[in-house]
Amino acid sequence: MRLDHTAAGVYPIAPTAFHPDGRIDEASTDRLIETYLAAGATGVTVLGIMGEAPKLEPEESLAIATRFIRGMKNLPVIVGVSAPGFAAMRSLARASMERGAAGVMIAPIPSLRTDDQITGYYRQAIEAIGDDIPFVIQDYPLTLSVQMTPKVIRQIVQDHPSCVMLKHEDWPGLEKITALRGFQADGSMREISILTGNGGLFLDFEMERGADGAMTGYAFPEMLVDVVRFQKAGNRDAAHDLFDAHLPLLRYEQQQSIGLAVRKYTMMKRGILASDAQRKPGPVLGPKARAEVDYMLARLARVDPRAKVA
């Protein structure tokens, strides 16, 4: 199935599972897939920033994408194809779509500064991969240092019919969601799906501003699924109560540089990943940080039994 503007729900960003020696861990990858399916995910996104995509060989990237496409039981898989050059982007995009991907995600390169540079980059990217591939704009200024205004996003959407989704990760970004939905309401921008990132840190209010769901990698995807479900059903207090219970761990997981290490450690504690290893270079959690995560998990389990770990 191909991605379109009606996409909604939760598309977890999958980490890439590694053995301690840096080899890809296929068994842990399969457990990740099982976890996302059991959590009620709508789809999944692979090879994002938190998937350590730049550390992978091209054949490894395609193998991971293919494994998820086969394992997700016909649910949509979005493949991150961001790359310094368009040749590599085109190769992975076309090969992933041939294997059944629903669409691709493209982040801007960090050197872009002006509005014209940003829109020009996406124009060239779509020329490279082909306008027959549905694509997602990744708007993540905190990491990529590229500032996309709502008007720039509107221009990209209007210029490229194959743009069907925005992965919204601006911070603060609630007003951006409101502005984009306002463009849709006044007819100046066609409808697109908006899924949010930032580890889910603002998901509670992003849903209320008009987001369609989440595309992020928090270690408890079932919480993201439930918050989205509660908000769509109009059960605001239940959504916020559940979100608030997870907020300390969400916040801890969002620390720059060690966030992925925290997430992988939590997933290892849950029995999803066999190892919390990252492919080098990558930070390693120290004993105190691990103890802090263990403490938060124990507290969380008192409120949400699904957080109980061995």
C-alpha atoms as a printed R data frame, in Angstrom:
    type eleno elety resid chain resno       x       y      z
1   ATOM     1    CA   MET     A     1   0.000   0.000  0.000
2   ATOM     2    CA   ARG     A     2   1.230   3.462 -0.866
3   ATOM     3    CA   LEU     A     3   1.336   6.312  1.594
4   ATOM     4    CA   ASP     A     4  -1.145   9.135  1.103
5   ATOM     5    CA   HIS     A     5  -2.423  12.229  2.897
6   ATOM     6    CA   THR     A     6  -4.899  10.220  5.002
7   ATOM     7    CA   ALA     A     7  -2.130   8.450  6.948
8   ATOM     8    CA   ALA     A     8  -2.749   8.592 10.703
9   ATOM     9    CA   GLY     A     9  -1.917   6.749 13.895
10  ATOM    10    CA   VAL     A    10   1.538   5.734 15.101
11  ATOM    11    CA   TYR     A    11   4.517   4.939 12.902
12  ATOM    12    CA   PRO     A    12   7.332   4.111 15.326
13  ATOM    13    CA   ILE     A    13  10.824   5.107 14.281
14  ATOM    14    CA   ALA     A    14  12.721   1.834 14.516
15  ATOM    15    CA   PRO     A    15  16.233   1.746 15.929
16  ATOM    16    CA   THR     A    16  18.697  -0.457 14.119
17  ATOM    17    CA   ALA     A    17  19.539  -3.489 16.245
18  ATOM    18    CA   PHE     A    18  23.223  -4.357 16.505
19  ATOM    19    CA   HIS     A    19  25.251  -7.061 18.163
20  ATOM    20    CA   PRO     A    20  27.998  -5.747 20.477
21  ATOM    21    CA   ASP     A    21  30.540  -6.257 17.694
22  ATOM    22    CA   GLY     A    22  28.569  -4.016 15.322
23  ATOM    23    CA   ARG     A    23  26.884  -6.686 13.200
24  ATOM    24    CA   ILE     A    24  23.176  -6.256 12.470
25  ATOM    25    CA   ASP     A    25  21.051  -8.323 14.864
26  ATOM    26    CA   GLU     A    26  18.299  -9.881 12.766
27  ATOM    27    CA   ALA     A    27  16.645 -11.707 15.680
28  ATOM    28    CA   SER     A    28  16.266  -8.453 17.617
29  ATOM    29    CA   THR     A    29  14.972  -6.797 14.458
30  ATOM    30    CA   ASP     A    30  12.241  -9.418 14.288
31  ATOM    31    CA   ARG     A    31  11.345  -8.810 17.951
32  ATOM    32    CA   LEU     A    32  11.082  -5.092 17.202
33  ATOM    33    CA   ILE     A    33   8.610  -5.867 14.444
34  ATOM    34    CA   GLU     A    34   6.608  -8.123 16.784
35  ATOM    35    CA   THR     A    35   6.603  -5.370 19.426
36  ATOM    36    CA   TYR     A    36   5.269  -2.770 16.998
37  ATOM    37    CA   LEU     A    37   2.552  -5.090 15.741
38  ATOM    38    CA   ALA     A    38   1.503  -6.025 19.290
39  ATOM    39    CA   ALA     A    39   1.440  -2.354 20.304
40  ATOM    40    CA   GLY     A    40  -1.071  -1.546 17.576
41  ATOM    41    CA   ALA     A    41   1.229   0.514 15.361
42  ATOM    42    CA   THR     A    42  -0.293   1.743 12.111
43  ATOM    43    CA   GLY     A    43   3.002   1.367 10.279
44  ATOM    44    CA   VAL     A    44   6.699   1.854 10.906
45  ATOM    45    CA   THR     A    45   9.545   4.087  9.742
46  ATOM    46    CA   VAL     A    46  13.049   2.710  9.291
47  ATOM    47    CA   LEU     A    47  16.465   4.249  8.641
48  ATOM    48    CA   GLY     A    48  15.694   7.547 10.313
49  ATOM    49    CA   ILE     A    49  18.199   9.593 12.283
50  ATOM    50    CA   MET     A    50  17.664   7.405 15.353
51  ATOM    51    CA   GLY     A    51  18.117   4.354 13.133
52  ATOM    52    CA   GLU     A    52  21.806   5.238 12.708
53  ATOM    53    CA   ALA     A    53  21.305   5.240  8.955
54  ATOM    54    CA   PRO     A    54  24.591   7.065  8.138
55  ATOM    55    CA   LYS     A    55  26.537   4.211  9.791
56  ATOM    56    CA   LEU     A    56  25.114   1.562  7.457
57  ATOM    57    CA   GLU     A    57  26.437   0.211  4.184
58  ATOM    58    CA   PRO     A    58  23.983   0.615  1.254
59  ATOM    59    CA   GLU     A    59  23.263  -3.109  1.119
60  ATOM    60    CA   GLU     A    60  22.612  -3.148  4.877
61  ATOM    61    CA   SER     A    61  20.115  -0.314  4.565
62  ATOM    62    CA   LEU     A    62  18.172  -2.108  1.869
63  ATOM    63    CA   ALA     A    63  18.282  -5.393  3.796
64  ATOM    64    CA   ILE     A    64  16.830  -3.738  6.908
65  ATOM    65    CA   ALA     A    65  14.102  -2.005  4.908
66  ATOM    66    CA   THR     A    66  13.229  -5.288  3.193
67  ATOM    67    CA   ARG     A    67  13.049  -7.191  6.489
68  ATOM    68    CA   PHE     A    68  10.605  -4.672  7.921
69  ATOM    69    CA   ILE     A    69   8.507  -4.615  4.755
70  ATOM    70    CA   ARG     A    70   8.178  -8.395  4.886
71  ATOM    71    CA   GLY     A    71   7.566  -8.517  8.626
72  ATOM    72    CA   MET     A    72   4.969  -5.774  9.069
73  ATOM    73    CA   LYS     A    73   2.165  -7.866  7.562
74  ATOM    74    CA   ASN     A    74   1.133  -5.421  4.829
75  ATOM    75    CA   LEU     A    75   1.225  -2.397  7.131
76  ATOM    76    CA   PRO     A    76   2.955   0.611  5.561
77  ATOM    77    CA   VAL     A    77   6.720   0.974  5.934
78  ATOM    78    CA   ILE     A    78   8.335   4.360  5.335
79  ATOM    79    CA   VAL     A    79  12.035   4.280  4.487
80  ATOM    80    CA   GLY     A    80  14.374   7.128  5.339
81  ATOM    81    CA   VAL     A    81  16.463   7.825  2.254
82  ATOM    82    CA   SER     A    82  18.215  11.030  3.288
83  ATOM    83    CA   ALA     A    83  21.764  11.155  1.956
84  ATOM    84    CA   PRO     A    84  24.465  13.716  1.141
85  ATOM    85    CA   GLY     A    85  24.027  12.998 -2.563
86  ATOM    86    CA   PHE     A    86  21.037  12.306 -4.769
87  ATOM    87    CA   ALA     A    87  22.464   9.189 -6.409
88  ATOM    88    CA   ALA     A    88  22.415   7.256 -3.133
89  ATOM    89    CA   MET     A    89  18.993   8.703 -2.303
90  ATOM    90    CA   ARG     A    90  17.552   7.593 -5.625
91  ATOM    91    CA   SER     A    91  19.059   4.115 -5.383
92  ATOM    92    CA   LEU     A    92  17.627   3.362 -1.932
93  ATOM    93    CA   ALA     A    93  14.279   5.022 -2.699
94  ATOM    94    CA   ARG     A    94  13.673   3.115 -5.921
95  ATOM    95    CA   ALA     A    95  14.878  -0.208 -4.515
96  ATOM    96    CA   SER     A    96  12.763   0.147 -1.372
97  ATOM    97    CA   MET     A    97   9.637   0.947 -3.347
98  ATOM    98    CA   GLU     A    98  10.256  -2.047 -5.607
99  ATOM    99    CA   ARG     A    99  10.258  -4.224 -2.497
100 ATOM   100    CA   GLY     A   100   6.962  -2.839 -1.246
101 ATOM   101    CA   ALA     A   101   7.714   0.280  0.800
102 ATOM   102    CA   ALA     A   102   4.817   2.711  1.231
103 ATOM   103    CA   GLY     A   103   6.928   5.823  0.771
104 ATOM   104    CA   VAL     A   104  10.177   7.523  1.685
105 ATOM   105    CA   MET     A   105  11.273  10.246  4.091
106 ATOM   106    CA   ILE     A   106  13.650  13.029  3.068
107 ATOM   107    CA   ALA     A   107  15.423  15.372  5.464
108 ATOM   108    CA   PRO     A   108  17.115  18.559  4.264
109 ATOM   109    CA   ILE     A   109  20.906  18.698  4.316
110 ATOM   110    CA   PRO     A   110  22.191  20.872  7.205
111 ATOM   111    CA   SER     A   111  23.824  23.495  4.973
112 ATOM   112    CA   LEU     A   112  20.507  24.898  3.712
113 ATOM   113    CA   ARG     A   113  19.759  28.366  5.054
114 ATOM   114    CA   THR     A   114  17.409  30.352  2.818
115 ATOM   115    CA   ASP     A   115  13.864  29.540  1.799
116 ATOM   116    CA   ASP     A   116  14.930  29.280 -1.830
117 ATOM   117    CA   GLN     A   117  17.702  26.833 -0.921
118 ATOM   118    CA   ILE     A   118  15.242  24.628  0.965
119 ATOM   119    CA   THR     A   119  12.603  24.547 -1.750
120 ATOM   120    CA   GLY     A   120  15.300  24.097 -4.385
121 ATOM   121    CA   TYR     A   121  16.733  21.132 -2.513
122 ATOM   122    CA   TYR     A   122  13.383  19.346 -2.379
123 ATOM   123    CA   ARG     A   123  12.791  20.102 -6.053
124 ATOM   124    CA   GLN     A   124  16.102  18.466 -6.968
125 ATOM   125    CA   ALA     A   125  15.472  15.538 -4.593
126 ATOM   126    CA   ILE     A   126  12.119  14.763 -6.217
127 ATOM   127    CA   GLU     A   127  13.640  15.075 -9.666
128 ATOM   128    CA   ALA     A   128  16.210  12.501 -8.547
129 ATOM   129    CA   ILE     A   129  13.937   9.878 -6.962
130 ATOM   130    CA   GLY     A   130  10.958  10.423 -9.259
131 ATOM   131    CA   ASP     A   131   7.633  12.110 -8.649
132 ATOM   132    CA   ASP     A   132   5.856   8.745 -8.510
133 ATOM   133    CA   ILE     A   133   7.193   8.007 -4.995
134 ATOM   134    CA   PRO     A   134   5.158   9.352 -2.043
135 ATOM   135    CA   PHE     A   135   7.461  11.278  0.267
136 ATOM   136    CA   VAL     A   136   7.570  12.723  3.760
137 ATOM   137    CA   ILE     A   137   9.225  16.027  4.658
138 ATOM   138    CA   GLN     A   138  11.299  15.672  7.809
139 ATOM   139    CA   ASP     A   139  11.336  18.992  9.629
140 ATOM   140    CA   TYR     A   140  13.827  18.608 12.498
141 ATOM   141    CA   PRO     A   141  15.630  21.919 13.037
142 ATOM   142    CA   LEU     A   142  17.052  20.996 16.440
143 ATOM   143    CA   THR     A   143  19.304  18.368 14.885
144 ATOM   144    CA   LEU     A   144  19.496  19.402 11.233
145 ATOM   145    CA   SER     A   145  19.763  23.182 11.878
146 ATOM   146    CA   VAL     A   146  17.439  23.930  8.942
147 ATOM   147    CA   GLN     A   147  14.559  26.255  9.730
148 ATOM   148    CA   MET     A   148  11.443  25.612  7.644
149 ATOM   149    CA   THR     A   149   8.682  28.145  8.057
150 ATOM   150    CA   PRO     A   150   5.064  27.089  7.535
151 ATOM   151    CA   LYS     A   151   5.089  28.998  4.247
152 ATOM   152    CA   VAL     A   152   8.099  27.061  2.994
153 ATOM   153    CA   ILE     A   153   6.451  23.771  3.913
154 ATOM   154    CA   ARG     A   154   3.294  24.937  2.124
155 ATOM   155    CA   GLN     A   155   5.310  25.720 -1.004
156 ATOM   156    CA   ILE     A   156   6.952  22.278 -1.015
157 ATOM   157    CA   VAL     A   157   3.551  20.642 -0.587
158 ATOM   158    CA   GLN     A   158   1.977  22.692 -3.346
159 ATOM   159    CA   ASP     A   159   4.905  22.212 -5.726
160 ATOM   160    CA   HIS     A   160   5.048  18.438 -5.316
161 ATOM   161    CA   PRO     A   161   1.875  16.326 -5.420
162 ATOM   162    CA   SER     A   162   3.944  13.359 -4.241
163 ATOM   163    CA   CYS     A   163   4.453  15.088 -0.874
164 ATOM   164    CA   VAL     A   164   1.852  13.459  1.368
165 ATOM   165    CA   MET     A   165   3.162  13.889  4.903
166 ATOM   166    CA   LEU     A   166   5.112  16.139  7.226
167 ATOM   167    CA   LYS     A   167   7.154  14.656 10.032
168 ATOM   168    CA   HIS     A   168   6.899  17.578 12.407
169 ATOM   169    CA   GLU     A   169   9.770  17.892 14.875
170 ATOM   170    CA   ASP     A   170  10.112  21.625 15.412
171 ATOM   171    CA   TRP     A   171  10.528  22.739 19.011
172 ATOM   172    CA   PRO     A   172   8.534  24.697 19.979
173 ATOM   173    CA   GLY     A   173   6.252  23.699 17.179
174 ATOM   174    CA   LEU     A   174   2.627  23.785 18.280
175 ATOM   175    CA   GLU     A   175   2.000  27.065 16.459
176 ATOM   176    CA   LYS     A   176   3.456  25.586 13.276
177 ATOM   177    CA   ILE     A   177   0.867  22.800 13.330
178 ATOM   178    CA   THR     A   178  -1.865  25.380 13.846
179 ATOM   179    CA   ALA     A   179  -0.552  27.484 10.948
180 ATOM   180    CA   LEU     A   180  -0.410  24.524  8.569
181 ATOM   181    CA   ARG     A   181  -3.899  23.379  9.444
182 ATOM   182    CA   GLY     A   182  -4.975  26.979  8.933
183 ATOM   183    CA   PHE     A   183  -3.548  26.907  5.401
184 ATOM   184    CA   GLN     A   184  -5.629  23.812  4.719
185 ATOM   185    CA   ALA     A   185  -8.736  25.445  6.131
186 ATOM   186    CA   ASP     A   186  -8.386  28.549  3.950
187 ATOM   187    CA   GLY     A   187  -7.652  26.473  0.855
188 ATOM   188    CA   SER     A   188  -4.102  27.728  0.284
189 ATOM   189    CA   MET     A   189  -2.565  24.285  0.919
190 ATOM   190    CA   ARG     A   190  -3.896  20.862  0.068
191 ATOM   191    CA   GLU     A   191  -4.382  18.320  2.831
192 ATOM   192    CA   ILE     A   192  -1.390  16.392  4.141
193 ATOM   193    CA   SER     A   193  -0.809  14.056  7.030
194 ATOM   194    CA   ILE     A   194   1.111  15.470  9.999
195 ATOM   195    CA   LEU     A   195   2.863  13.009 12.286
196 ATOM   196    CA   THR     A   196   5.040  14.287 15.105
197 ATOM   197    CA   GLY     A   197   8.431  13.327 16.475
198 ATOM   198    CA   ASN     A   198  10.671  14.615 19.282
199 ATOM   199    CA   GLY     A   199  10.333  11.304 21.091
200 ATOM   200    CA   GLY     A   200   6.662  12.088 21.692
201 ATOM   201    CA   LEU     A   201   7.606  14.849 24.121
202 ATOM   202    CA   PHE     A   202   4.768  17.146 23.012
203 ATOM   203    CA   LEU     A   203   2.346  14.555 21.657
204 ATOM   204    CA   ASP     A   204  -0.342  15.337 24.219
205 ATOM   205    CA   PHE     A   205  -0.938  18.839 22.867
206 ATOM   206    CA   GLU     A   206   0.211  18.201 19.302
207 ATOM   207    CA   MET     A   207  -2.814  15.956 18.839
208 ATOM   208    CA   GLU     A   208  -5.038  18.757 20.054
209 ATOM   209    CA   ARG     A   209  -3.465  21.151 17.532
210 ATOM   210    CA   GLY     A   210  -4.340  18.889 14.627
211 ATOM   211    CA   ALA     A   211  -1.613  16.267 14.339
212 ATOM   212    CA   ASP     A   212  -2.742  12.940 12.912
213 ATOM   213    CA   GLY     A   213  -0.499  10.865 15.135
214 ATOM   214    CA   ALA     A   214   3.132  10.189 15.984
215 ATOM   215    CA   MET     A   215   6.240   9.097 14.129
216 ATOM   216    CA   THR     A   216   8.808   8.680 16.830
217 ATOM   217    CA   GLY     A   217  10.819   6.052 18.628
218 ATOM   218    CA   TYR     A   218   9.902   6.203 22.296
219 ATOM   219    CA   ALA     A   219  10.686   2.866 23.944
220 ATOM   220    CA   PHE     A   220   7.011   2.225 24.792
221 ATOM   221    CA   PRO     A   221   5.165   2.527 21.458
222 ATOM   222    CA   GLU     A   222   1.993   1.198 23.097
223 ATOM   223    CA   MET     A   223   1.789   4.417 25.119
224 ATOM   224    CA   LEU     A   224   1.966   6.488 21.939
225 ATOM   225    CA   VAL     A   225  -0.774   4.357 20.393
226 ATOM   226    CA   ASP     A   226  -3.031   4.815 23.415
227 ATOM   227    CA   VAL     A   227  -2.490   8.573 23.663
228 ATOM   228    CA   VAL     A   228  -3.388   8.973 19.989
229 ATOM   229    CA   ARG     A   229  -6.403   6.704 20.415
230 ATOM   230    CA   PHE     A   230  -7.649   8.545 23.504
231 ATOM   231    CA   GLN     A   231  -7.273  11.935 21.842
232 ATOM   232    CA   LYS     A   232  -9.082  10.849 18.695
233 ATOM   233    CA   ALA     A   233 -11.924   9.519 20.869
234 ATOM   234    CA   GLY     A   234 -12.147  12.843 22.710
235 ATOM   235    CA   ASN     A   235 -10.938  11.328 25.985
236 ATOM   236    CA   ARG     A   236  -8.580  14.172 26.809
237 ATOM   237    CA   ASP     A   237  -7.991  13.439 30.490
238 ATOM   238    CA   ALA     A   238  -7.147   9.785 29.867
239 ATOM   239    CA   ALA     A   239  -4.649  10.818 27.198
240 ATOM   240    CA   HIS     A   240  -2.954  13.330 29.474
241 ATOM   241    CA   ASP     A   241  -2.958  11.029 32.487
242 ATOM   242    CA   LEU     A   242  -1.181   8.281 30.568
243 ATOM   243    CA   PHE     A   243   1.194  10.740 28.931
244 ATOM   244    CA   ASP     A   244   2.072  12.334 32.264
245 ATOM   245    CA   ALA     A   245   2.982   8.952 33.746
246 ATOM   246    CA   HIS     A   246   5.557   8.417 30.991
247 ATOM   247    CA   LEU     A   247   6.822  12.003 30.869
248 ATOM   248    CA   PRO     A   248   9.909  11.557 33.109
249 ATOM   249    CA   LEU     A   249  11.245   8.783 30.886
250 ATOM   250    CA   LEU     A   250  10.256  10.667 27.719
251 ATOM   251    CA   ARG     A   251  12.180  13.686 28.946
252 ATOM   252    CA   TYR     A   252  15.222  11.622 29.920
253 ATOM   253    CA   GLU     A   253  15.212   9.879 26.566
254 ATOM   254    CA   GLN     A   254  15.264  13.205 24.728
255 ATOM   255    CA   GLN     A   255  18.698  14.233 25.944
256 ATOM   256    CA   GLN     A   256  20.941  15.185 23.073
257 ATOM   257    CA   SER     A   257  23.736  12.711 22.241
258 ATOM   258    CA   ILE     A   258  22.654   9.994 24.710
259 ATOM   259    CA   GLY     A   259  18.973   9.760 23.800
260 ATOM   260    CA   LEU     A   260  19.405   6.724 21.559
261 ATOM   261    CA   ALA     A   261  21.539   5.013 24.192
262 ATOM   262    CA   VAL     A   262  18.735   5.498 26.723
263 ATOM   263    CA   ARG     A   263  16.131   4.187 24.289
264 ATOM   264    CA   LYS     A   264  18.147   1.121 23.356
265 ATOM   265    CA   TYR     A   265  18.921   0.372 27.002
266 ATOM   266    CA   THR     A   266  15.213   0.534 27.853
267 ATOM   267    CA   MET     A   267  14.352  -1.743 24.938
268 ATOM   268    CA   MET     A   268  17.023  -4.160 26.077
269 ATOM   269    CA   LYS     A   269  15.539  -4.155 29.585
270 ATOM   270    CA   ARG     A   270  12.158  -4.908 28.005
271 ATOM   271    CA   GLY     A   271  13.618  -7.933 26.234
272 ATOM   272    CA   ILE     A   272  13.127  -6.463 22.766
273 ATOM   273    CA   LEU     A   273  16.791  -5.897 21.918
274 ATOM   274    CA   ALA     A   274  19.451  -8.409 22.912
275 ATOM   275    CA   SER     A   275  21.967  -5.581 23.236
276 ATOM   276    CA   ASP     A   276  21.852  -1.818 23.599
277 ATOM   277    CA   ALA     A   277  24.885  -1.512 21.329
278 ATOM   278    CA   GLN     A   278  25.225   1.290 18.828
279 ATOM   279    CA   ARG     A   279  27.500   1.058 15.844
280 ATOM   280    CA   LYS     A   280  30.588   3.147 16.540
281 ATOM   281    CA   PRO     A   281  30.919   6.011 17.039
282 ATOM   282    CA   GLY     A   282  28.238   6.186 19.685
283 ATOM   283    CA   PRO     A   283  27.928   7.013 23.398
284 ATOM   284    CA   VAL     A   284  27.575   4.362 26.080
285 ATOM   285    CA   LEU     A   285  25.426   4.870 29.181
286 ATOM   286    CA   GLY     A   286  27.392   4.928 32.405
287 ATOM   287    CA   PRO     A   287  26.373   3.043 35.551
288 ATOM   288    CA   LYS     A   288  24.637   6.053 37.096
289 ATOM   289    CA   ALA     A   289  22.565   6.727 33.997
290 ATOM   290    CA   ARG     A   290  21.509   3.073 33.825
291 ATOM   291    CA   ALA     A   291  20.500   3.177 37.470
292 ATOM   292    CA   GLU     A   292  18.438   6.313 36.837
293 ATOM   293    CA   VAL     A   293  16.600   4.649 33.953
294 ATOM   294    CA   ASP     A   294  15.988   1.572 36.115
295 ATOM   295    CA   TYR     A   295  14.512   3.820 38.803
296 ATOM   296    CA   MET     A   296  12.179   5.545 36.348
297 ATOM   297    CA   LEU     A   297  11.061   2.205 34.914
298 ATOM   298    CA   ALA     A   298  10.234   0.908 38.399
299 ATOM   299    CA   ARG     A   299   8.181   4.025 39.168
300 ATOM   300    CA   LEU     A   300   6.430   3.881 35.803
301 ATOM   301    CA   ALA     A   301   5.436   0.246 36.322
302 ATOM   302    CA   ARG     A   302   3.388   1.242 39.368
303 ATOM   303    CA   VAL     A   303   1.120   3.293 37.094
304 ATOM   304    CA   ASP     A   304   1.418   1.421 33.795
305 ATOM   305    CA   PRO     A   305   1.980  -2.339 34.342
306 ATOM   306    CA   ARG     A   306   3.197  -2.687 30.762
307 ATOM   307    CA   ALA     A   307   6.383  -0.927 31.863
308 ATOM   308    CA   LYS     A   308   7.365  -3.756 34.192
309 ATOM   309    CA   VAL     A   309  10.728  -5.221 33.274
310 ATOM   310    CA   ALA     A   310  12.752  -8.100 34.664
